[in-house]
Amino acid sequence: MADAQCVCGRLRLTIRAPAQLVAVCHCLACQRRTGTTFSVNAFYAADGVEVLGIASEFIRVAESGRKVRMYFCPTCGSTVYWKPDADPAIVGVAVGALGNPNFPAPSLSVFEQYRHRWVTLAEEVERYPQGLIPEQ
Ligand SMILES: [Zn+2]
Ligand SMILES: [Zn+2]
């Protein structure tokens, strides 16, 4: 249905499920992880996502106290996917890794308190000052 990959192509995902949710996260961890001002994340049922290649794991403790396991390519450093301990049935995928400009727009935006003031989203996007479960 869709494929995601890191910038060098050694870490890939085959995705055989529709995205359940597309969300923007403005938290400082996402800003630092991505090197840009927000992340855009698609959530899939974990059993619909197959990982091809080798990933390194970085475990981050979210504000909720639960762990989020980030998986990135050890060669090029791109974060491609992640797993929240809070919900093992879900995998988050970096929308940028899908390389598809026609991918659906986000429907919600979390950690708005850290949003760079020049970042604007469509009127209909649901906004939350803090995070939601699963963490991003
Ligand atoms: Zn790579
Ligand atoms: Zn975040």
PDB file of C-alpha atoms and ligand atoms in Angstrom:
ATOM      1  CA  MET A   1       0.000   0.000   0.000  1.00  0.00           C
ATOM      2  CA  ALA A   2       2.846   2.373   0.835  1.00  0.00           C
ATOM      3  CA  ASP A   3       6.565   2.226   1.457  1.00  0.00           C
ATOM      4  CA  ALA A   4       8.775   4.314   3.646  1.00  0.00           C
ATOM      5  CA  GLN A   5      12.539   4.575   3.646  1.00  0.00           C
ATOM      6  CA  CYS A   6      15.460   6.429   5.171  1.00  0.00           C
ATOM      7  CA  VAL A   7      17.431   8.836   3.013  1.00  0.00           C
ATOM      8  CA  CYS A   8      20.110   6.237   2.081  1.00  0.00           C
ATOM      9  CA  GLY A   9      17.534   3.474   1.449  1.00  0.00           C
ATOM     10  CA  ARG A  10      19.019   0.810   3.762  1.00  0.00           C
ATOM     11  CA  LEU A  11      16.080   0.948   6.195  1.00  0.00           C
ATOM     12  CA  ARG A  12      12.678   0.453   4.598  1.00  0.00           C
ATOM     13  CA  LEU A  13       9.128  -0.295   5.585  1.00  0.00           C
ATOM     14  CA  THR A  14       6.448  -2.042   3.601  1.00  0.00           C
ATOM     15  CA  ILE A  15       3.087  -0.837   4.825  1.00  0.00           C
ATOM     16  CA  ARG A  16      -0.025  -2.880   4.122  1.00  0.00           C
ATOM     17  CA  ALA A  17      -2.576  -0.962   6.131  1.00  0.00           C
ATOM     18  CA  PRO A  18      -4.201   2.454   5.886  1.00  0.00           C
ATOM     19  CA  ALA A  19      -2.961   5.213   8.188  1.00  0.00           C
ATOM     20  CA  GLN A  20      -5.244   5.437  11.219  1.00  0.00           C
ATOM     21  CA  LEU A  21      -4.199   8.952  12.110  1.00  0.00           C
ATOM     22  CA  VAL A  22      -1.885  11.653  10.768  1.00  0.00           C
ATOM     23  CA  ALA A  23      -0.663  14.148  13.358  1.00  0.00           C
ATOM     24  CA  VAL A  24       1.800  16.968  13.786  1.00  0.00           C
ATOM     25  CA  CYS A  25       3.929  17.165  16.938  1.00  0.00           C
ATOM     26  CA  HIS A  26       5.692  20.351  17.989  1.00  0.00           C
ATOM     27  CA  CYS A  27       7.383  18.936  21.120  1.00  0.00           C
ATOM     28  CA  LEU A  28      11.017  19.812  21.749  1.00  0.00           C
ATOM     29  CA  ALA A  29      12.099  16.168  21.433  1.00  0.00           C
ATOM     30  CA  CYS A  30      10.626  16.021  17.925  1.00  0.00           C
ATOM     31  CA  GLN A  31      12.219  19.357  17.073  1.00  0.00           C
ATOM     32  CA  ARG A  32      15.643  18.111  18.172  1.00  0.00           C
ATOM     33  CA  ARG A  33      15.235  14.634  16.678  1.00  0.00           C
ATOM     34  CA  THR A  34      14.222  15.913  13.265  1.00  0.00           C
ATOM     35  CA  GLY A  35      16.353  19.060  13.275  1.00  0.00           C
ATOM     36  CA  THR A  36      13.325  21.005  12.115  1.00  0.00           C
ATOM     37  CA  THR A  37      10.449  22.725  13.908  1.00  0.00           C
ATOM     38  CA  PHE A  38       7.841  19.932  14.054  1.00  0.00           C
ATOM     39  CA  SER A  39       7.320  16.283  13.136  1.00  0.00           C
ATOM     40  CA  VAL A  40       4.542  14.829  10.983  1.00  0.00           C
ATOM     41  CA  ASN A  41       3.565  11.332  11.991  1.00  0.00           C
ATOM     42  CA  ALA A  42       1.317   8.644  10.546  1.00  0.00           C
ATOM     43  CA  PHE A  43       0.061   5.863  12.816  1.00  0.00           C
ATOM     44  CA  TYR A  44      -0.546   2.341  11.558  1.00  0.00           C
ATOM     45  CA  ALA A  45      -1.598  -0.988  13.014  1.00  0.00           C
ATOM     46  CA  ALA A  46       1.719  -2.655  13.934  1.00  0.00           C
ATOM     47  CA  ASP A  47       0.805  -5.901  12.146  1.00  0.00           C
ATOM     48  CA  GLY A  48       0.443  -3.998   8.862  1.00  0.00           C
ATOM     49  CA  VAL A  49       4.042  -2.725   8.888  1.00  0.00           C
ATOM     50  CA  GLU A  50       7.027  -4.845   7.837  1.00  0.00           C
ATOM     51  CA  VAL A  51      10.573  -3.643   8.560  1.00  0.00           C
ATOM     52  CA  LEU A  52      13.333  -4.371   6.021  1.00  0.00           C
ATOM     53  CA  GLY A  53      16.922  -3.577   6.935  1.00  0.00           C
ATOM     54  CA  ILE A  54      18.709  -2.791  10.166  1.00  0.00           C
ATOM     55  CA  ALA A  55      17.524  -0.137  12.584  1.00  0.00           C
ATOM     56  CA  SER A  56      19.198   1.365  15.637  1.00  0.00           C
ATOM     57  CA  GLU A  57      16.960   2.001  18.633  1.00  0.00           C
ATOM     58  CA  PHE A  58      16.844   5.132  20.752  1.00  0.00           C
ATOM     59  CA  ILE A  59      14.584   4.967  23.799  1.00  0.00           C
ATOM     60  CA  ARG A  60      13.124   8.255  24.937  1.00  0.00           C
ATOM     61  CA  VAL A  61      11.066   8.710  28.077  1.00  0.00           C
ATOM     62  CA  ALA A  62       8.001  10.753  27.162  1.00  0.00           C
ATOM     63  CA  GLU A  63       6.477  13.413  29.422  1.00  0.00           C
ATOM     64  CA  SER A  64       3.964  10.758  30.522  1.00  0.00           C
ATOM     65  CA  GLY A  65       6.865   8.705  31.938  1.00  0.00           C
ATOM     66  CA  ARG A  66       6.348   5.951  29.354  1.00  0.00           C
ATOM     67  CA  LYS A  67       8.980   4.959  26.830  1.00  0.00           C
ATOM     68  CA  VAL A  68       8.903   5.684  23.128  1.00  0.00           C
ATOM     69  CA  ARG A  69      11.258   3.556  21.029  1.00  0.00           C
ATOM     70  CA  MET A  70      12.607   5.464  18.039  1.00  0.00           C
ATOM     71  CA  TYR A  71      14.137   3.478  15.153  1.00  0.00           C
ATOM     72  CA  PHE A  72      16.619   5.144  12.864  1.00  0.00           C
ATOM     73  CA  CYS A  73      19.028   4.111  10.136  1.00  0.00           C
ATOM     74  CA  PRO A  74      22.531   3.555  11.597  1.00  0.00           C
ATOM     75  CA  THR A  75      24.098   4.702   8.322  1.00  0.00           C
ATOM     76  CA  CYS A  76      22.262   7.932   7.488  1.00  0.00           C
ATOM     77  CA  GLY A  77      20.531   8.722  10.783  1.00  0.00           C
ATOM     78  CA  SER A  78      16.973   9.177   9.469  1.00  0.00           C
ATOM     79  CA  THR A  79      14.245   8.281  11.950  1.00  0.00           C
ATOM     80  CA  VAL A  80      11.830   6.087   9.992  1.00  0.00           C
ATOM     81  CA  TYR A  81       9.451   4.646  12.603  1.00  0.00           C
ATOM     82  CA  TRP A  82       8.779   4.352  16.306  1.00  0.00           C
ATOM     83  CA  LYS A  83       6.837   2.345  18.832  1.00  0.00           C
ATOM     84  CA  PRO A  84       5.148   3.760  21.917  1.00  0.00           C
ATOM     85  CA  ASP A  85       5.243   1.410  24.933  1.00  0.00           C
ATOM     86  CA  ALA A  86       1.833   2.888  25.821  1.00  0.00           C
ATOM     87  CA  ASP A  87       0.268   1.128  22.818  1.00  0.00           C
ATOM     88  CA  PRO A  88       2.221  -1.834  21.356  1.00  0.00           C
ATOM     89  CA  ALA A  89      -0.429  -2.346  18.625  1.00  0.00           C
ATOM     90  CA  ILE A  90       0.592   0.945  16.979  1.00  0.00           C
ATOM     91  CA  VAL A  91       3.610   1.983  14.902  1.00  0.00           C
ATOM     92  CA  GLY A  92       4.344   5.607  14.111  1.00  0.00           C
ATOM     93  CA  VAL A  93       5.946   6.369  10.746  1.00  0.00           C
ATOM     94  CA  ALA A  94       7.655   9.616   9.746  1.00  0.00           C
ATOM     95  CA  VAL A  95       5.454  11.027   6.972  1.00  0.00           C
ATOM     96  CA  GLY A  96       8.549  12.439   5.280  1.00  0.00           C
ATOM     97  CA  ALA A  97       9.935   8.886   4.948  1.00  0.00           C
ATOM     98  CA  LEU A  98       6.980   8.051   2.691  1.00  0.00           C
ATOM     99  CA  GLY A  99       8.142  10.558   0.081  1.00  0.00           C
ATOM    100  CA  ASN A 100       4.569  11.124  -1.104  1.00  0.00           C
ATOM    101  CA  PRO A 101       3.366  14.714  -1.538  1.00  0.00           C
ATOM    102  CA  ASN A 102      -0.204  13.386  -1.942  1.00  0.00           C
ATOM    103  CA  PHE A 103      -0.235  11.799   1.501  1.00  0.00           C
ATOM    104  CA  PRO A 104      -3.252  12.903   3.607  1.00  0.00           C
ATOM    105  CA  ALA A 105      -2.803  16.074   5.637  1.00  0.00           C
ATOM    106  CA  PRO A 106      -2.626  15.899   9.442  1.00  0.00           C
ATOM    107  CA  SER A 107      -5.917  16.091  11.332  1.00  0.00           C
ATOM    108  CA  LEU A 108      -4.468  16.957  14.713  1.00  0.00           C
ATOM    109  CA  SER A 109      -1.609  18.882  16.218  1.00  0.00           C
ATOM    110  CA  VAL A 110      -0.076  18.204  19.635  1.00  0.00           C
ATOM    111  CA  PHE A 111       2.299  20.093  21.934  1.00  0.00           C
ATOM    112  CA  GLU A 112       1.044  23.336  20.433  1.00  0.00           C
ATOM    113  CA  GLN A 113       2.663  25.122  23.381  1.00  0.00           C
ATOM    114  CA  TYR A 114       6.033  24.611  21.639  1.00  0.00           C
ATOM    115  CA  ARG A 115       4.817  25.481  18.127  1.00  0.00           C
ATOM    116  CA  HIS A 116       7.013  27.999  16.355  1.00  0.00           C
ATOM    117  CA  ARG A 117       4.757  30.998  15.907  1.00  0.00           C
ATOM    118  CA  TRP A 118       5.200  31.159  12.146  1.00  0.00           C
ATOM    119  CA  VAL A 119       3.982  27.571  11.682  1.00  0.00           C
ATOM    120  CA  THR A 120       0.336  27.651  10.615  1.00  0.00           C
ATOM    121  CA  LEU A 121      -1.926  24.700   9.902  1.00  0.00           C
ATOM    122  CA  ALA A 122      -5.329  24.424   8.246  1.00  0.00           C
ATOM    123  CA  GLU A 123      -8.257  25.730  10.284  1.00  0.00           C
ATOM    124  CA  GLU A 124      -9.866  22.283  10.711  1.00  0.00           C
ATOM    125  CA  VAL A 125      -6.819  20.723  12.438  1.00  0.00           C
ATOM    126  CA  GLU A 126      -7.579  19.782  16.079  1.00  0.00           C
ATOM    127  CA  ARG A 127      -5.068  21.401  18.432  1.00  0.00           C
ATOM    128  CA  TYR A 128      -3.829  20.325  21.833  1.00  0.00           C
ATOM    129  CA  PRO A 129      -1.409  22.319  24.011  1.00  0.00           C
ATOM    130  CA  GLN A 130       0.073  19.073  25.419  1.00  0.00           C
ATOM    131  CA  GLY A 131       0.499  15.533  24.143  1.00  0.00           C
ATOM    132  CA  LEU A 132      -1.924  12.694  23.603  1.00  0.00           C
ATOM    133  CA  ILE A 133      -1.516   8.918  23.847  1.00  0.00           C
ATOM    134  CA  PRO A 134       0.257   7.409  21.970  1.00  0.00           C
ATOM    135  CA  GLU A 135       3.192   9.726  22.424  1.00  0.00           C
ATOM    136  CA  GLN A 136       5.071  10.936  19.391  1.00  0.00           C
TER     137      GLN A 136
HETATM  138 ZN    ZN B   1      19.725   5.213   5.809  1.00  0.00          ZN
HETATM  139 ZN    ZN B   2       6.934  15.213  19.566  1.00  0.00          ZN
END
